[in-house]
PDB file of C-alpha atoms and ligand atoms in Angstrom:
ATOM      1  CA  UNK A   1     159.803  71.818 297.724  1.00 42.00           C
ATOM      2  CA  UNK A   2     160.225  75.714 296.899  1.00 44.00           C
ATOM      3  CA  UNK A   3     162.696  77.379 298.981  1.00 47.00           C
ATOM      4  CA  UNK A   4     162.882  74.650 301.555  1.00 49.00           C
ATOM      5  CA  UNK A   5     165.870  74.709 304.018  1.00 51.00           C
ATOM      6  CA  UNK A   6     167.583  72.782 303.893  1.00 50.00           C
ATOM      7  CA  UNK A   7     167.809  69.469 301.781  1.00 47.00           C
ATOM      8  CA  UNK A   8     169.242  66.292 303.679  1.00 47.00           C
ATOM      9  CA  UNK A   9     172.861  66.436 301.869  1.00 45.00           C
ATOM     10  CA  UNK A  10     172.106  62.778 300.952  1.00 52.00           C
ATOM     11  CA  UNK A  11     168.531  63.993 299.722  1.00 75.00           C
ATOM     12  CA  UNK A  12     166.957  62.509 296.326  1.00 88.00           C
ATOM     13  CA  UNK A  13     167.824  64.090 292.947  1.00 93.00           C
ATOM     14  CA  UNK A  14     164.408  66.396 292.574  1.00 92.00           C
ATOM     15  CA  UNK A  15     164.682  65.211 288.952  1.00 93.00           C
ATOM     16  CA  UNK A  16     165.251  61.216 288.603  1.00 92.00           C
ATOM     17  CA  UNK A  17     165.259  60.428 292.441  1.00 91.00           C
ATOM     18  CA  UNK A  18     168.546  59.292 292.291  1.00 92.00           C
ATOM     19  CA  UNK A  19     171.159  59.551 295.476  1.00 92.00           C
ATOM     20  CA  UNK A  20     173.107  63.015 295.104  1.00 93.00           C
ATOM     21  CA  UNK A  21     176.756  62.624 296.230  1.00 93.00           C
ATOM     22  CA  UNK A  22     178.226  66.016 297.540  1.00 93.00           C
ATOM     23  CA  UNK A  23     181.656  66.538 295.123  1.00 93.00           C
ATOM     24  CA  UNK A  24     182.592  70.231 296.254  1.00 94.00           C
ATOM     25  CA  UNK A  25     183.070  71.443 299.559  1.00 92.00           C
ATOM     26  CA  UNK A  26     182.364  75.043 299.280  1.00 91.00           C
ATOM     27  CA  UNK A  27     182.884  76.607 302.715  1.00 90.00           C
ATOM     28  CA  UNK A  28     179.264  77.541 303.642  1.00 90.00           C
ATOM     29  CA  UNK A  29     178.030  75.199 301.354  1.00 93.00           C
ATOM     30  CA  UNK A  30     178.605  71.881 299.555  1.00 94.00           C
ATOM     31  CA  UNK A  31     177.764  71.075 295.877  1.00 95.00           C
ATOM     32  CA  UNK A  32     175.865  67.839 295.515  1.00 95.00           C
ATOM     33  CA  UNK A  33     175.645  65.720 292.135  1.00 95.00           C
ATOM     34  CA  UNK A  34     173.573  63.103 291.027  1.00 95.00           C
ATOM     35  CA  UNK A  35     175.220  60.790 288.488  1.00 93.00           C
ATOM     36  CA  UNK A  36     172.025  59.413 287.183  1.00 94.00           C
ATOM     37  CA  UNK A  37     170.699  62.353 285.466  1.00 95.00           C
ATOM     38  CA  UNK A  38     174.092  65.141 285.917  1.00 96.00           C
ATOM     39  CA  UNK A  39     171.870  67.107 288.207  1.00 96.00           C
ATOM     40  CA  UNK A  40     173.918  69.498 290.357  1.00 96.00           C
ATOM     41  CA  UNK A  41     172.403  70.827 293.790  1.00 95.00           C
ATOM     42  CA  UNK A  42     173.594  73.489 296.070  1.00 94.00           C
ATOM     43  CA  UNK A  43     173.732  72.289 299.637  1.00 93.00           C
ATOM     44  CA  UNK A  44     171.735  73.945 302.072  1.00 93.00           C
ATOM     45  CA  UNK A  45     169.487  75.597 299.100  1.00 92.00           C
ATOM     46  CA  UNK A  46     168.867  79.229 300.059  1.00 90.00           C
ATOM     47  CA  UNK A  47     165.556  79.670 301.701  1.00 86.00           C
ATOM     48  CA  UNK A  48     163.119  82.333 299.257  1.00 82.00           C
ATOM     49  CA  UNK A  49     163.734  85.486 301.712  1.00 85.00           C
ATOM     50  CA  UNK A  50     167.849  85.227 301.286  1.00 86.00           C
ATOM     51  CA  UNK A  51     167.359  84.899 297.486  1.00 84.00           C
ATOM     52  CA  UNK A  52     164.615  87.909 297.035  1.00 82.00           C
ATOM     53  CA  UNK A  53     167.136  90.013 299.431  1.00 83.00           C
ATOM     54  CA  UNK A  54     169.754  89.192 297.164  1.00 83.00           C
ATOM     55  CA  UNK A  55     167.983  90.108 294.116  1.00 81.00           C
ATOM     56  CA  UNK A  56     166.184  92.982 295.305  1.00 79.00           C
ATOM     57  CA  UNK A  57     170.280  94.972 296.069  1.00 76.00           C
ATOM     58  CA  UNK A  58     170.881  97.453 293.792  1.00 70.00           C
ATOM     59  CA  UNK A  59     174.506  96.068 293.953  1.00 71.00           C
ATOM     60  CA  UNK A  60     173.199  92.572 292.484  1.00 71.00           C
ATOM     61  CA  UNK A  61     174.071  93.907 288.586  1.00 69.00           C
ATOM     62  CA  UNK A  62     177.520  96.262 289.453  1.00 59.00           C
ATOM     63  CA  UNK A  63     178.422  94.606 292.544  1.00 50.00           C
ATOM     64  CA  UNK A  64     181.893  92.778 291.452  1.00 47.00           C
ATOM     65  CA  UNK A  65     182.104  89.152 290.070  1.00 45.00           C
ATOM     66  CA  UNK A  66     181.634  87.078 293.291  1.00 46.00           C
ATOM     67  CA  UNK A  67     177.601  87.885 293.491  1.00 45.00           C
ATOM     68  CA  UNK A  68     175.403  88.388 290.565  1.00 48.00           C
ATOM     69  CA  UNK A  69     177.836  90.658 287.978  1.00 52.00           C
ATOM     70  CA  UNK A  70     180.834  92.435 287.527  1.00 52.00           C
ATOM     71  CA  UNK A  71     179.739  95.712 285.778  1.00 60.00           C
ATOM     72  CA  UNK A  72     176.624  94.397 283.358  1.00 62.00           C
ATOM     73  CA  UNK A  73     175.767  98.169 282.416  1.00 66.00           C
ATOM     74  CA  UNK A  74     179.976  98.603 281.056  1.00 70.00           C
ATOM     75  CA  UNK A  75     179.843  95.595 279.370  1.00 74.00           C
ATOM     76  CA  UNK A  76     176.569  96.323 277.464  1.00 79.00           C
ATOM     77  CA  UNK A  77     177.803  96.150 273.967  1.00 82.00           C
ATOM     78  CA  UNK A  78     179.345  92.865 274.291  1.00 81.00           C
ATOM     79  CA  UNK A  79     176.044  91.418 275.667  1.00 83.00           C
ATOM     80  CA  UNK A  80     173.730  93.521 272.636  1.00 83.00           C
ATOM     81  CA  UNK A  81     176.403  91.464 270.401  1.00 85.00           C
ATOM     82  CA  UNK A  82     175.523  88.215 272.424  1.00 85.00           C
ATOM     83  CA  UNK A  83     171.580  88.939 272.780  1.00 86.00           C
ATOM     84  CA  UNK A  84     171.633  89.391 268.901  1.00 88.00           C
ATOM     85  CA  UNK A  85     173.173  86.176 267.887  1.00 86.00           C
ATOM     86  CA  UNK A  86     171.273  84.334 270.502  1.00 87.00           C
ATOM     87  CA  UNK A  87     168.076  85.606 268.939  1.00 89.00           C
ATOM     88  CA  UNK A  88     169.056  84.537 265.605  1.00 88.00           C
ATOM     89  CA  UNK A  89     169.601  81.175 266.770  1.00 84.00           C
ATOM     90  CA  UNK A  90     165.751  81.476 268.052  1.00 89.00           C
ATOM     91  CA  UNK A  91     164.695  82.977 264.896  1.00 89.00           C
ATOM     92  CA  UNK A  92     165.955  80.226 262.786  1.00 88.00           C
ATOM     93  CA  UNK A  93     162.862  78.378 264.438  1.00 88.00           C
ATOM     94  CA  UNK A  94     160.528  80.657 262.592  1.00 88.00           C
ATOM     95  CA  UNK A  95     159.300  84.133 262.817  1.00 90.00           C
ATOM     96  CA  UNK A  96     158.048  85.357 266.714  1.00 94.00           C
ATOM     97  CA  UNK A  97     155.373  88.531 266.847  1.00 95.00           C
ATOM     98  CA  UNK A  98     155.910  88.601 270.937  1.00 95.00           C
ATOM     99  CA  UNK A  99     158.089  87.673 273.687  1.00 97.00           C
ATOM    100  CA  UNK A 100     158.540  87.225 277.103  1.00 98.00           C
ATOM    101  CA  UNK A 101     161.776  87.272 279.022  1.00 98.00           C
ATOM    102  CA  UNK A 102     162.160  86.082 282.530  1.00 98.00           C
ATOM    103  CA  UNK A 103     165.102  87.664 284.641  1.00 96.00           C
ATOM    104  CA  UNK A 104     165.026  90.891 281.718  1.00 96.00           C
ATOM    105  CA  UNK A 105     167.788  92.420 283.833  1.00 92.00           C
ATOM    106  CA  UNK A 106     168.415  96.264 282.780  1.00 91.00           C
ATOM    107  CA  UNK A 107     166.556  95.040 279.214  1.00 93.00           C
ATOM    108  CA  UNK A 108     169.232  94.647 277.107  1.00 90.00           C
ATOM    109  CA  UNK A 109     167.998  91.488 275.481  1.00 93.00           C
ATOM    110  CA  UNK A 110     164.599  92.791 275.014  1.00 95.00           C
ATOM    111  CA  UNK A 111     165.969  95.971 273.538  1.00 93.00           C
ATOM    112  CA  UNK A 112     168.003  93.490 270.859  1.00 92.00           C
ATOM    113  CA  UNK A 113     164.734  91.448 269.958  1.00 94.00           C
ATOM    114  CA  UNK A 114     162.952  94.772 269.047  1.00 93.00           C
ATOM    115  CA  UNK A 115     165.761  95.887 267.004  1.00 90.00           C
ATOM    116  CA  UNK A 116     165.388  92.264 265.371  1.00 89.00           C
ATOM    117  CA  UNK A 117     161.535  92.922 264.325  1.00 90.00           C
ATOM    118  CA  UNK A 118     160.267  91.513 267.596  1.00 94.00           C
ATOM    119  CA  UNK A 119     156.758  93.423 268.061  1.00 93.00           C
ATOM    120  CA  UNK A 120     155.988  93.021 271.765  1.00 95.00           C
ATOM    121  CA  UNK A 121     158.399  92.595 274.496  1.00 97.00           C
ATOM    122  CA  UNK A 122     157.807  91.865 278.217  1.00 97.00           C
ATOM    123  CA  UNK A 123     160.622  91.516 280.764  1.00 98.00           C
ATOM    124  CA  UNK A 124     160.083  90.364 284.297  1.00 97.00           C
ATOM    125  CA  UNK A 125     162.920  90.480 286.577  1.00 95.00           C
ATOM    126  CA  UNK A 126     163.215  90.287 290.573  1.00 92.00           C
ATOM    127  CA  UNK A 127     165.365  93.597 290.875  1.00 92.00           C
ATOM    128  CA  UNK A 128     163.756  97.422 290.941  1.00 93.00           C
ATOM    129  CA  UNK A 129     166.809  99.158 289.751  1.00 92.00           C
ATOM    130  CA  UNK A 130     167.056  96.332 286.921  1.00 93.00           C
ATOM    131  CA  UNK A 131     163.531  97.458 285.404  1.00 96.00           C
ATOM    132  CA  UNK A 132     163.266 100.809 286.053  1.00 95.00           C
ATOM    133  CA  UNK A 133     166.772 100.592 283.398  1.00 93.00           C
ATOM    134  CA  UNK A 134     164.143  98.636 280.780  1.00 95.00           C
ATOM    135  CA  UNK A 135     161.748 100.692 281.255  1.00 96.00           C
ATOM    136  CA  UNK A 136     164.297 103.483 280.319  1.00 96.00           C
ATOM    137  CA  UNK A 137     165.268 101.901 277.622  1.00 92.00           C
ATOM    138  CA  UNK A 138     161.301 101.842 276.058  1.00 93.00           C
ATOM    139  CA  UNK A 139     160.329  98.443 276.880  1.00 95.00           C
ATOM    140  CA  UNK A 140     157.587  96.542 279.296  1.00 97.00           C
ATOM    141  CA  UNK A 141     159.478  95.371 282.120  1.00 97.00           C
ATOM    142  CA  UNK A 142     157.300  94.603 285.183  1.00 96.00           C
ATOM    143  CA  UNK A 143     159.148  93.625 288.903  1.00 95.00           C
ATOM    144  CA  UNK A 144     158.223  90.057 289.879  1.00 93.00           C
ATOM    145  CA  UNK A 145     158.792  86.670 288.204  1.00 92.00           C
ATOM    146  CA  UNK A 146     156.912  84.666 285.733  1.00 93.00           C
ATOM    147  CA  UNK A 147     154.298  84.150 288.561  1.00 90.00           C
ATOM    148  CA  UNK A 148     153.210  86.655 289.182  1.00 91.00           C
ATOM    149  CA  UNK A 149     152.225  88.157 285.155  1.00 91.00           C
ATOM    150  CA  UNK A 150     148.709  88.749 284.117  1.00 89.00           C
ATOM    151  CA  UNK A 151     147.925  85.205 283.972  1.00 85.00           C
ATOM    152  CA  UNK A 152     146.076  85.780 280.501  1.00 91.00           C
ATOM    153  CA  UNK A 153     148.763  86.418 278.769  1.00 93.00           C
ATOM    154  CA  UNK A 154     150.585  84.418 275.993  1.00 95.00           C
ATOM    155  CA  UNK A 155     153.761  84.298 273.926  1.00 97.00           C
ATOM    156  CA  UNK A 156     154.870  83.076 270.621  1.00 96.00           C
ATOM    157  CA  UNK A 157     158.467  82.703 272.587  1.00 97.00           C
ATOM    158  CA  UNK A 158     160.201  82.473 276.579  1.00 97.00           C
ATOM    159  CA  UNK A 159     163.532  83.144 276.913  1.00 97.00           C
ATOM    160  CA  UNK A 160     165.764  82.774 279.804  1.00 97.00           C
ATOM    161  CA  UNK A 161     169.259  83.361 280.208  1.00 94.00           C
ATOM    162  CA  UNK A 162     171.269  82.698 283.109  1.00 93.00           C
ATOM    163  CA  UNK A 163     168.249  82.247 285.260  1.00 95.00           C
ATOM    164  CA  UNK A 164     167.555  78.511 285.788  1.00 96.00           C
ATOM    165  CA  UNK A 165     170.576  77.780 287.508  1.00 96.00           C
ATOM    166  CA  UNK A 166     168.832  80.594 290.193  1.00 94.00           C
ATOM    167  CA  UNK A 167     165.542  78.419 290.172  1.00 94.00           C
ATOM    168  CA  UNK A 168     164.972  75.783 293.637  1.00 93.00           C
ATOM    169  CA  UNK A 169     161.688  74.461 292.662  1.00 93.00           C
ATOM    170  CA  UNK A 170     162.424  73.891 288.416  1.00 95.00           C
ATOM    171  CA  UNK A 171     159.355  71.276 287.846  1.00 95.00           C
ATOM    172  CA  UNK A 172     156.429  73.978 289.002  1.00 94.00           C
ATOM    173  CA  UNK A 173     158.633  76.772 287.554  1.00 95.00           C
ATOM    174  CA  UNK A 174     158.685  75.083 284.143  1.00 96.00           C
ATOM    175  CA  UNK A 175     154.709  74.397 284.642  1.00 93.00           C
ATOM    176  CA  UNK A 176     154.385  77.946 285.011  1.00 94.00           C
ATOM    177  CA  UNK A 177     156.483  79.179 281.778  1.00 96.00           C
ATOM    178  CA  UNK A 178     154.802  76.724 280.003  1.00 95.00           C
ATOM    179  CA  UNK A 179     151.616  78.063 280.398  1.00 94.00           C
ATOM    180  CA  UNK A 180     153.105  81.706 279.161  1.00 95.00           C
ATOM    181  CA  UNK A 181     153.560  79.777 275.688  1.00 96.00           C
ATOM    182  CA  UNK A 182     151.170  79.364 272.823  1.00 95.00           C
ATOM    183  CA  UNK A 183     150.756  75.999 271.592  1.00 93.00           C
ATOM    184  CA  UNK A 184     153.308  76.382 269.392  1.00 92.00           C
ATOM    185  CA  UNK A 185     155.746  78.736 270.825  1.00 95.00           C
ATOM    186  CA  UNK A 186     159.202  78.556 271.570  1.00 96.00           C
ATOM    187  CA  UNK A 187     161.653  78.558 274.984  1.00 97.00           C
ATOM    188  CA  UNK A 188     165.296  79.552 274.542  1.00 96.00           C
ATOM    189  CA  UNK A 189     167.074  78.658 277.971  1.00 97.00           C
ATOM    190  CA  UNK A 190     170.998  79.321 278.827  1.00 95.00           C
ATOM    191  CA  UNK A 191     172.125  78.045 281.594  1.00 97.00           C
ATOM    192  CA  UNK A 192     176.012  77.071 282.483  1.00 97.00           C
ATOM    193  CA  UNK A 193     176.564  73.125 282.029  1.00 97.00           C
ATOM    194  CA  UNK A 194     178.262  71.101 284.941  1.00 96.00           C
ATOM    195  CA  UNK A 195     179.542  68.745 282.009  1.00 95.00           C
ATOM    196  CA  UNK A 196     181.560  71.513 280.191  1.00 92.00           C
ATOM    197  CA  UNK A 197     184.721  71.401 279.563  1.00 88.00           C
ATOM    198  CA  UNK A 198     185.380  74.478 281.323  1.00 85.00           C
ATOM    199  CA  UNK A 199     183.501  72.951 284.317  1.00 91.00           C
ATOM    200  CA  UNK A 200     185.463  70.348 284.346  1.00 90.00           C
ATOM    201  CA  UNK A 201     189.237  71.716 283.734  1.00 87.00           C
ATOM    202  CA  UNK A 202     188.114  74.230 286.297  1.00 87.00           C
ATOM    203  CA  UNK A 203     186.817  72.020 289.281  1.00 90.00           C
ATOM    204  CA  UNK A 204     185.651  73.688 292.444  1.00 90.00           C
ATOM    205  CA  UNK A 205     187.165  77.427 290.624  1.00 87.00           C
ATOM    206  CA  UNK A 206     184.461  76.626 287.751  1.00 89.00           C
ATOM    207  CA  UNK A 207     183.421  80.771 287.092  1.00 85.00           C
ATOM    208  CA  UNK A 208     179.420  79.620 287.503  1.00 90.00           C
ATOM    209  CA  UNK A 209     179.774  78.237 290.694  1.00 91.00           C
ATOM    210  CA  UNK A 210     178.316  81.287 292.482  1.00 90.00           C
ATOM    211  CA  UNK A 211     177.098  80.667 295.908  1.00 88.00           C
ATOM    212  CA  UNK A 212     174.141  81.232 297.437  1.00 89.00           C
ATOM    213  CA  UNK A 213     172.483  82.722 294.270  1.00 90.00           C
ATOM    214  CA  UNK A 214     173.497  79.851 291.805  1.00 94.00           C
ATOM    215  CA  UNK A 215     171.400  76.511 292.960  1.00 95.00           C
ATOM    216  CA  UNK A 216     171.091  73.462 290.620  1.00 96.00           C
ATOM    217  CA  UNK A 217     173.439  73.092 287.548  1.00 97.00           C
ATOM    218  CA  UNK A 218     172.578  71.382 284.663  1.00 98.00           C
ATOM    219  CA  UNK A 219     173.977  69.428 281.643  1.00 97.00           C
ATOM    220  CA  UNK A 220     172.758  68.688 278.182  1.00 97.00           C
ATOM    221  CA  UNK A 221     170.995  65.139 280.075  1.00 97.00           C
ATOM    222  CA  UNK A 222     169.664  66.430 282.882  1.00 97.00           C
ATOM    223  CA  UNK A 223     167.862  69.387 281.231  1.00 97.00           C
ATOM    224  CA  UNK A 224     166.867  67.689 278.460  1.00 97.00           C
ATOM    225  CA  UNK A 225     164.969  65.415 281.407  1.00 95.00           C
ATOM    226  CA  UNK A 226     163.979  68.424 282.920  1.00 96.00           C
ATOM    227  CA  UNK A 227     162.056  69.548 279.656  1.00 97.00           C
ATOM    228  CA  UNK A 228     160.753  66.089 279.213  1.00 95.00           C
ATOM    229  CA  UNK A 229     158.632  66.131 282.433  1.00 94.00           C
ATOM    230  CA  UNK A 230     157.603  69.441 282.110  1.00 95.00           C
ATOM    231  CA  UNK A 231     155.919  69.037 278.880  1.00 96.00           C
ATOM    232  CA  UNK A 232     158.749  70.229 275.692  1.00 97.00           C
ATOM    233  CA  UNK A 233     160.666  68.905 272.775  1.00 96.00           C
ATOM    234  CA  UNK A 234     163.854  69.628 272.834  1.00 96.00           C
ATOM    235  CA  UNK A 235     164.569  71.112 269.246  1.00 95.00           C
ATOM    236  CA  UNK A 236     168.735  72.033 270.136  1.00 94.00           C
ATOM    237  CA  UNK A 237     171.375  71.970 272.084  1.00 95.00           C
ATOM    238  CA  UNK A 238     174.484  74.175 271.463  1.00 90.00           C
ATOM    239  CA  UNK A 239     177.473  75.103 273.308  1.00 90.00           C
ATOM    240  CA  UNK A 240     176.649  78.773 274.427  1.00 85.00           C
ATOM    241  CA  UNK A 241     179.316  81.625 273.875  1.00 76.00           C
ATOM    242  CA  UNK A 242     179.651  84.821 274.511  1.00 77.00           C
ATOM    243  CA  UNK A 243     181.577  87.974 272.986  1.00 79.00           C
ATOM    244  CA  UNK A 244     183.916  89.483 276.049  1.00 79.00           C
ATOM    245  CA  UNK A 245     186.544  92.452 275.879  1.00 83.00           C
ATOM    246  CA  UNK A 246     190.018  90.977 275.843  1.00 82.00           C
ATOM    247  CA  UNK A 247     190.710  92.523 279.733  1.00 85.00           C
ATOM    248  CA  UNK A 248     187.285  90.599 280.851  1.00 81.00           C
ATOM    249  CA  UNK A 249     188.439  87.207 279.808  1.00 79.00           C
ATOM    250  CA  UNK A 250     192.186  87.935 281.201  1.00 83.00           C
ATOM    251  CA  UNK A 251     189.987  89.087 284.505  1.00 84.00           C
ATOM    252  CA  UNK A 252     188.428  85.475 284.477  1.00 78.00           C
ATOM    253  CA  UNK A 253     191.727  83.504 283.526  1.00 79.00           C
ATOM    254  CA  UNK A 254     193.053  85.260 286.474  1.00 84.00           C
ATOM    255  CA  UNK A 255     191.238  82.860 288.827  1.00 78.00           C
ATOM    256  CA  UNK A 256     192.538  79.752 286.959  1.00 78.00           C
ATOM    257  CA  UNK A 257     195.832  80.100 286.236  1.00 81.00           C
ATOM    258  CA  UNK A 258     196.855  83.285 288.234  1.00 86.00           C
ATOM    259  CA  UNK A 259     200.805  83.685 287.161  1.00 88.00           C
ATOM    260  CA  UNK A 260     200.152  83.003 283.622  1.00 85.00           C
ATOM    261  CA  UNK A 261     197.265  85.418 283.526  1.00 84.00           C
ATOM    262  CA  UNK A 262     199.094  87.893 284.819  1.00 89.00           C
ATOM    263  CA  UNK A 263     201.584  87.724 282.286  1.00 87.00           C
ATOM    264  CA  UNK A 264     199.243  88.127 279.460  1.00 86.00           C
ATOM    265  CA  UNK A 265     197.899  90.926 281.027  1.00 88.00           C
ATOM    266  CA  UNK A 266     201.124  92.819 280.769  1.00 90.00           C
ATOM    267  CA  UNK A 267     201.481  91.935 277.098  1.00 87.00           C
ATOM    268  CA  UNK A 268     198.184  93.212 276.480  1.00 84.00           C
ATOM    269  CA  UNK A 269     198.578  96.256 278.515  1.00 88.00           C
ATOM    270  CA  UNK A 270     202.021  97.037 276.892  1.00 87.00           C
ATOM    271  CA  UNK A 271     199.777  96.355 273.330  1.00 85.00           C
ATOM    272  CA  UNK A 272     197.106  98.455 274.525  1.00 85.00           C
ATOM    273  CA  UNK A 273     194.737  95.097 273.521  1.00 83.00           C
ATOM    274  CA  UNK A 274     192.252  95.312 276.857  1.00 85.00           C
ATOM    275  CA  UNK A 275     189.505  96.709 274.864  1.00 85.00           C
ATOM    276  CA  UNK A 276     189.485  94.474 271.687  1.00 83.00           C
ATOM    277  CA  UNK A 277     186.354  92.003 271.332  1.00 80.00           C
ATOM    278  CA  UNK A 278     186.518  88.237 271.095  1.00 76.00           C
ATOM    279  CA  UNK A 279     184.108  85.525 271.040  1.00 77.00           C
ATOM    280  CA  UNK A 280     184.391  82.685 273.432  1.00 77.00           C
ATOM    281  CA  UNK A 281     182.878  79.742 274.520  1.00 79.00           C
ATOM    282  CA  UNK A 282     181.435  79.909 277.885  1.00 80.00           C
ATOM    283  CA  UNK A 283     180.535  76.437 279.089  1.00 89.00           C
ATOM    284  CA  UNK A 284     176.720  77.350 279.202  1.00 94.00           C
ATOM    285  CA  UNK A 285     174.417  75.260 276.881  1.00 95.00           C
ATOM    286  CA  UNK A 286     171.644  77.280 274.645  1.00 94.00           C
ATOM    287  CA  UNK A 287     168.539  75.059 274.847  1.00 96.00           C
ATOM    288  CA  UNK A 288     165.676  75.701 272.164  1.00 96.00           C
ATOM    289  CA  UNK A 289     162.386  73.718 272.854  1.00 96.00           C
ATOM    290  CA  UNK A 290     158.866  73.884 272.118  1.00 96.00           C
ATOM    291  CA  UNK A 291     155.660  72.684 274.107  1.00 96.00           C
ATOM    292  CA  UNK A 292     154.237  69.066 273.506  1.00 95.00           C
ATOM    293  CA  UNK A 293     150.465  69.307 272.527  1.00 82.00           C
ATOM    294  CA  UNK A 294     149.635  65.607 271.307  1.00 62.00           C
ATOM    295  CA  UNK A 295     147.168  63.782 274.010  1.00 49.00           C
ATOM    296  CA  UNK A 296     149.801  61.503 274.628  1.00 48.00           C
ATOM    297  CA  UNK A 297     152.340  63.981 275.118  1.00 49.00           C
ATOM    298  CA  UNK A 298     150.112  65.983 277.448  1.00 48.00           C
ATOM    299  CA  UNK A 299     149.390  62.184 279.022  1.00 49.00           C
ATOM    300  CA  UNK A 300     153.301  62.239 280.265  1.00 51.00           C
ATOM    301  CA  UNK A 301     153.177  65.675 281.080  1.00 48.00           C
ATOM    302  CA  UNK A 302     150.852  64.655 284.202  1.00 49.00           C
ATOM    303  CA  UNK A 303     153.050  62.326 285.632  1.00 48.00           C
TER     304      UNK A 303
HETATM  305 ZN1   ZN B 401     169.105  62.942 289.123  1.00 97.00          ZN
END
């Protein structure tokens, strides 16, 4: 139900109907998991008015690393570098004349895919200040969601990238993006996976569990049966990563293993290393899919 408040904590999985099991108390809320299908649910989900405030904040995309992010305009470069391999992995696929991204943010991404011999590139994203920075930047960004575009209009590609996690209501959500696709377009989702490695070693410190704004978490299973109601082929999975400045990553092993961190950081410091670029795994997935068109396919997608 989209933006319902709240969910019985012992609710059915909105994905296999299995019985969700709450495995983190997080103050305010609880994280939920169903073992059938590694669904993770936050618990009470965020009613639609708390997450469009939250979005809406200029503060969502500078205001420190508890909500939304750190400084995303200071780390640009390392997310261009990011965007750009992320796109290649897309582009292996086959060429794409136009695309769409949901959650554009300032347009960074976009900016990359144009560089990359993208034609046409349309951003949506939730936050004013985020696409009046696209715009800047030369590309069509429009405020609102996937919803509420020109419903004519159709893409040889969707991407998404650290948005799903954000969406309640996933099965009309996915309904909606796929009818942004052509028939034989593609969707490139990241999103961070409960069943990482990272996720796990972490526990209840895991960097992605952001509450309110972060709201179901995924793994390779449960998105892959995400994408199989909702009409697309998986055509990949991949461990996402990510290229960080040496002085992010010690800023994120701070919360693990604080002592240890801290004595890094001093080495680095005294080696003047903060600034130097590395590429890490993140414990996201990068999902590349494509819609189903055969009768029977589109037979299963009305279930
Ligand atoms: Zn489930």
């Amino acid at each position: 139900m989209v933006g319902s408040r709240p969910s019985p904590p012992d609710d059915a999985c909105v994905l296999c109907g299995g019985a969700q099991r709450a495995r983190y108390d997080l103050g305010s809320h609880r994280l939920l998991y169903c073992s059938r299908c590694q669904l993770g649910q936050l618990s009470p989900l965020p009613t639609d008015a708390e997450l469009a405030a939250l979005y809406a904040s200029p503060a969502y995309f500078s205001g420190g690393d508890a909500v939304g992010y750190a400084d995303y305009v200071a780390d640009a470069p390392q997310h261009a570098r990011s965007f750009r391999a992320r796109l290649e992995r897309l582009l292996r696929h086959g060429p794409i004349g136009d695309l769409l991204e949901i959650g554009c943010g300032p347009g960074l991404f976009l900016a990359e895919a144009r560089r990359l011999g993208v034609t046409r590139v349309v951003g949506v994203d939730p936050n004013p200040w985020a696409v009046e920075q696209a715009c800047a930047r030369g590309v069509e960004a429009h405020v609102g969601s996937v919803e509420t575009l020109d419903p004519s209009r159709r893409f040889d590609a969707v991407v998404m990238l650290d948005v799903l996690e954000h969406v309640v209501a996933p099965l009309p959500f996915f309904a909606a993006v796929r009818a942004r696709l052509q028939p034989d377009g593609r969707l490139l989702v990241m999103t961070p996976n409960i069943r990482s490695l990272l996720a796990r070693l972490s526990g209840r410190r895991w960097v992605s569990l952001k509450t309110p704004e972060h709201v179901r978490y995924y793994s390779p299973r449960s998105i892959r049966a995400l994408l199989d109601v909702t009409g697309f082929d998986v055509l990949a999975i991949h461990a996402a990563g990510q290229y960080v400045t040496v002085a992010f990553f010690l800023a994120r092993l701070e919360r693990l293993v604080p002592r240890s961190a801290r004595v890094l950081r001093r080495i680095v410091d005294a080696l003047a290393l903060g600034g130097r670029v590395v590429f890490l795994t993140n414990g996201s997935i990068d999902v590349v899919a494509r819609p189903v068109t055969s009768a029977v396919d589109s037979a299963r997608t009305r279930r």
